Coordinates of C-alpha atoms in Angstrom, one line a residue:
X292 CA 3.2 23.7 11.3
X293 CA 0.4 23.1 13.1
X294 CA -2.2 25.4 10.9
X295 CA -1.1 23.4 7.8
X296 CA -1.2 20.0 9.6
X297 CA -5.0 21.3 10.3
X298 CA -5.5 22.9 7.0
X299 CA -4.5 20.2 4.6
X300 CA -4.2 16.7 7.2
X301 CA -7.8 17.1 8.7
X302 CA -6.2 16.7 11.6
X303 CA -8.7 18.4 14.5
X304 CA -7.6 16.9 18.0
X305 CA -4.2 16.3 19.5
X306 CA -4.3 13.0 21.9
X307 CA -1.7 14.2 24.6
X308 CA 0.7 11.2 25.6
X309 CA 2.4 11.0 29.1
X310 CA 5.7 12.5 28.5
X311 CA 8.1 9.3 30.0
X312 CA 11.1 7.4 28.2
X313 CA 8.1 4.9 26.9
X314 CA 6.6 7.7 25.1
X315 CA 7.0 6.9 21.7
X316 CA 6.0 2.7 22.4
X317 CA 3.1 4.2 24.4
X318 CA 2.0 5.7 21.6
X319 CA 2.0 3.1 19.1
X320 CA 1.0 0.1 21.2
X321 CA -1.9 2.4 22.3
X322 CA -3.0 3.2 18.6
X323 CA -2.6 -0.8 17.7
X324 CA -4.8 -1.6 20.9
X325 CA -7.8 1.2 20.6
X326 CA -8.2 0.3 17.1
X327 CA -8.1 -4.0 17.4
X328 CA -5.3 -4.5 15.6
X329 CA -4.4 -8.1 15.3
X330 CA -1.4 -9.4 16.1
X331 CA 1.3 -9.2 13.0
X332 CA 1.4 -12.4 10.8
X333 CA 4.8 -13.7 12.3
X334 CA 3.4 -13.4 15.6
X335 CA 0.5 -15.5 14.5
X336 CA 2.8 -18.5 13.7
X337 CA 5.0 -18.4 16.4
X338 CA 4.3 -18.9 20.0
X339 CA 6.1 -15.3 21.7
X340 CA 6.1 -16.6 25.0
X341 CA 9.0 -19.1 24.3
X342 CA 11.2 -16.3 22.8
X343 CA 13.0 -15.8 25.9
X344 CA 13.2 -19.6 26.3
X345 CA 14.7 -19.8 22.8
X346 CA 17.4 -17.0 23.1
X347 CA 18.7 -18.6 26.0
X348 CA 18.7 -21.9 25.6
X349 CA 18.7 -22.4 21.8
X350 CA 21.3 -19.6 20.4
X351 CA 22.9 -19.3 24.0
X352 CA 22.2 -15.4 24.8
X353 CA 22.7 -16.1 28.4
X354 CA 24.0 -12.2 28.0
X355 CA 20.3 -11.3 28.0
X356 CA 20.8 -11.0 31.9
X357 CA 22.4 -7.5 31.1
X358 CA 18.7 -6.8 30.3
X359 CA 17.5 -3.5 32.3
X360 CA 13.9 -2.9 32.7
X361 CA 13.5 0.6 31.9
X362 CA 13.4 2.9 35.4
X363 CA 14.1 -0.4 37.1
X364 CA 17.1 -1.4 35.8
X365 CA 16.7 -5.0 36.5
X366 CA 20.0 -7.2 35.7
X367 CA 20.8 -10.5 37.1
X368 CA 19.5 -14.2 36.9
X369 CA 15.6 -13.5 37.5
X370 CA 15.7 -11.4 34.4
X371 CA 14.2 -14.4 32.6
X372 CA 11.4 -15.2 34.7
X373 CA 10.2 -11.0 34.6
X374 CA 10.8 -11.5 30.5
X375 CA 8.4 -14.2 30.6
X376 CA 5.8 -12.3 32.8
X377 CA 6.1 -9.5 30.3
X378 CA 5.4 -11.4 27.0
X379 CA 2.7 -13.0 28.9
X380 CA 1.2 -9.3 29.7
X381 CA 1.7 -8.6 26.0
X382 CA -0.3 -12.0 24.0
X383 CA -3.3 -11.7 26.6
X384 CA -3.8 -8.3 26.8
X385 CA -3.6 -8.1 23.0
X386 CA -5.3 -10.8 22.5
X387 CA -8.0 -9.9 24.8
X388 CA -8.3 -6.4 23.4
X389 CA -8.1 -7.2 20.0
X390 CA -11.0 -9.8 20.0
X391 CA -13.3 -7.0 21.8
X392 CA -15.8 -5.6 18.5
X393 CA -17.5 -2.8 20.2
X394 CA -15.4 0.1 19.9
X395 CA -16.2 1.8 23.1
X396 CA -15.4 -1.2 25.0
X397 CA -12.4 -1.5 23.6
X398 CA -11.6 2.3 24.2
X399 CA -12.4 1.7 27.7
X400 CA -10.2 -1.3 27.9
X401 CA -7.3 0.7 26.6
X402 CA -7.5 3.8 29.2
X403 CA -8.0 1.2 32.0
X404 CA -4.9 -0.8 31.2
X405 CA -2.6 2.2 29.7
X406 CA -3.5 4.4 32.8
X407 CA -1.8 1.1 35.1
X408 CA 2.4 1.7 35.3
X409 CA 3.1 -1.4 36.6
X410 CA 0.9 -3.4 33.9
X411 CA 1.6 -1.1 31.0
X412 CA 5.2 -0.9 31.7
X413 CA 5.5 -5.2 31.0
X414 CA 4.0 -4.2 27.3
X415 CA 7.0 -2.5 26.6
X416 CA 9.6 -4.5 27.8
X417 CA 8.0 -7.0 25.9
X418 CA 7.5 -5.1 22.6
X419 CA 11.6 -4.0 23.6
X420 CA 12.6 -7.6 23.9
X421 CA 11.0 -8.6 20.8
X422 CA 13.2 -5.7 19.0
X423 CA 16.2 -7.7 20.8
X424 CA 14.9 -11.0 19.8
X425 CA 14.5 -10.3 16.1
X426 CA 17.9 -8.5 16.3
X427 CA 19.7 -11.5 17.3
X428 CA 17.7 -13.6 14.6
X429 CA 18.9 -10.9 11.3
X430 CA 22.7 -11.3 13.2
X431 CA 22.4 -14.8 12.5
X432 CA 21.0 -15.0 9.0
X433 CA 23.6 -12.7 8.4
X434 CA 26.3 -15.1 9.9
X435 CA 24.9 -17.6 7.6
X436 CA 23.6 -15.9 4.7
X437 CA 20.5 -17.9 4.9
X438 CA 18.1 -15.4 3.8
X439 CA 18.0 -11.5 2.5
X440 CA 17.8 -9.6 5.7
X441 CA 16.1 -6.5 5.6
X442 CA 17.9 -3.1 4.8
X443 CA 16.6 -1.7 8.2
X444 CA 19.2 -4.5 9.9
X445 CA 22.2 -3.0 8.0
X446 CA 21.5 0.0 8.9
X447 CA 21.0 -1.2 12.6
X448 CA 24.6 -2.9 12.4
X449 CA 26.3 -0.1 11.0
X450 CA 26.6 2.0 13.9
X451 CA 29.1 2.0 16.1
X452 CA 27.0 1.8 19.2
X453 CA 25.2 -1.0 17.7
X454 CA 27.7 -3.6 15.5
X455 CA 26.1 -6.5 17.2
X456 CA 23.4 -7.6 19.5
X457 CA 24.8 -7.4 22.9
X458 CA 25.7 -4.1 22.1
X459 CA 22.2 -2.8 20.1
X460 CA 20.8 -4.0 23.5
X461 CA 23.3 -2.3 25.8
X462 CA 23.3 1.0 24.1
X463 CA 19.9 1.3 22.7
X464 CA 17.2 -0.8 24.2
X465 CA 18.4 -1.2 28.1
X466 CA 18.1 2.5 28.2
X467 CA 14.7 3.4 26.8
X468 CA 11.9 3.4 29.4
X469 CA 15.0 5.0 31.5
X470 CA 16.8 8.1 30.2
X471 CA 16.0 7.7 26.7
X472 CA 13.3 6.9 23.9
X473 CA 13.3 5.3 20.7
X474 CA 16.2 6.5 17.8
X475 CA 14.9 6.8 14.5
X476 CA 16.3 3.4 13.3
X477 CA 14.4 1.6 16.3
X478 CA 11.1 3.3 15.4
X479 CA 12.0 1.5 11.6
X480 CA 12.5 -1.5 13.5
X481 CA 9.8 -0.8 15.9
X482 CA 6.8 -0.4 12.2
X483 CA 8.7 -3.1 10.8
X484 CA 8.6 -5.7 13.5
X485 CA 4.6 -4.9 14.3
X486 CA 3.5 -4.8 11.0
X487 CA 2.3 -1.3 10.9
X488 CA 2.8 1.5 8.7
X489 CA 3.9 4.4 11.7
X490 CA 3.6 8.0 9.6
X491 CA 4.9 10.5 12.1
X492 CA 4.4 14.3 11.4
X493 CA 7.4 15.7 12.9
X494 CA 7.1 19.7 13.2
X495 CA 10.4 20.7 14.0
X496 CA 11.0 19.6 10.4
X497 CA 8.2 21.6 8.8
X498 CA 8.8 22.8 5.0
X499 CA 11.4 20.1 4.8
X500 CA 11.1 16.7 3.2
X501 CA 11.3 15.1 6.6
X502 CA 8.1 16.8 7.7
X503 CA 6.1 13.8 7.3
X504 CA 7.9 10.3 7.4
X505 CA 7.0 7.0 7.3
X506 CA 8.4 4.0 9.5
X507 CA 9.5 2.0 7.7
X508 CA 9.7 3.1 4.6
X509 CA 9.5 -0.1 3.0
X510 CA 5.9 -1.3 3.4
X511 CA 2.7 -3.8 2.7
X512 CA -0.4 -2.5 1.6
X513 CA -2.0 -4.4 4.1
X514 CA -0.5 -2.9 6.9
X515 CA -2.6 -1.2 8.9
X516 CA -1.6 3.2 9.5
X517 CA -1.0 4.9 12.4
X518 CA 0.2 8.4 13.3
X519 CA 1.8 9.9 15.4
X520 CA 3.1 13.4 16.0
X521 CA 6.2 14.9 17.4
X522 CA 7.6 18.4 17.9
X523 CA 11.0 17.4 19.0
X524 CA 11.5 13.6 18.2
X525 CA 11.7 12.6 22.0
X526 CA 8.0 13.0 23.1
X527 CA 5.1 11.6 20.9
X528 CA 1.1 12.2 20.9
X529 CA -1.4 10.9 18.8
X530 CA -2.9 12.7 16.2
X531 CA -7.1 13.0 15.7
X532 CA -8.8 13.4 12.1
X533 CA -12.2 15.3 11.4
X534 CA -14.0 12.6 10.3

């Protein structure tokens, strides 16, 4: 798998990523940072810091203090407040990051910041508790039948382990950072939510159809690509192209 991926992909380097429960969001958030991504169109119109605020308050999720904090597994009262930290984290590091032109600079940015637990860890909560967030918003349209909701959300709902928010959250997200990564409908969820077209190469799939998948599978032109590549879909590196 790997000869052909070098034979016919280009694909020269292999971008080892720290083997933890965050692998996978590691990976991606690092590829969106190092290459200035901006933030996704949605994110651009709305203010992320008042998501917390606004699943509370607004649609009454006062469940969300069930939320675990990967390793930590942080559940009670505070777990707004640290919710609020982590979006924070998220917009201005982004932000900062993404408004950085030289390309070295920005490199340099990204192995000071992804190299920092404590700082790094916040981005994924965040990027977790945006999955939750827009979770709880296709579980409403879907109560209402405002608006076509996305295929990926049926499929999310139709699992046992995941029939409704409080449990997608309980089963799925509370755990990753801690004994478990992304499933394959989170990493739809996970392309879909950050505007990014995710093509993983997944060798223990080679000289099948599922060697090289895209996530989602449903995508703009305009999204920006990144890969990623797996030998066992539980730890995640980042693939490098001759150029």
């Amino acid at each position: 798998a790997y000869k052909e991926l070098f034979r016919t992909c280009h694909i020269k380097y292999l971008r080892q990523v720290r083997k933890d429960n965050y692998s996978v969001v590691r990976a991606v958030l690092f590829q969106i940072f190092s290459q200035g991504i901006h933030f996704p169109s949605w994110m651009k119109e709305r203010d992320i810091l008042k998501l917390p605020e606004k699943l509370l308050y607004s649609q009454g999720c006062n469940w969300i203090q069930q939320y675990s904090f990967g390793p930590e597994r942080y559940t009670g009262p505070n777990a707004f407040g640290k919710l609020r930290k982590c979006m924070e984290a998220l917009k201005s590091n982004w932000a900062e990051i993404s408004a950085t032109k030289d390309h070295e600079e920005r490199g340099n940015m990204c192995n000071t910041l992804f190299s920092d637990e404590s700082k790094e860890h916040k981005l994924y909560e965040a990027i977790k508790f945006i999955m939750l967030y827009e979770v709880v918003e296709a579980c409403e349209q879907i109560k209402s039948r405002e608006e076509p909701v996305n295929n990926l959300f049926s499929l999310l709902f139709a699992r046992d382990s995941s029939s409704d928010p409080l449990s997608f959250m309980m089963n799925h997200l509370n755990p990753i950072g801690d004994s478990t990564c992304l499933d394959q409908v989170e990493l739809f969820l996970l392309g879909y939510l950050l505007e990014v077209k995710i093509r993983v190469y997944r060798l223990h799939r080679f000289n099948t159809e599922e060697f090289q998948v895209n996530y989602p599978d449903e995508y703009r032109r305009e999204w920006n690509e990144i890969f990623l590549l797996t030998e066992d879909d539980r730890y995640y590196h980042i693939p490098l192209f001759r150029t």
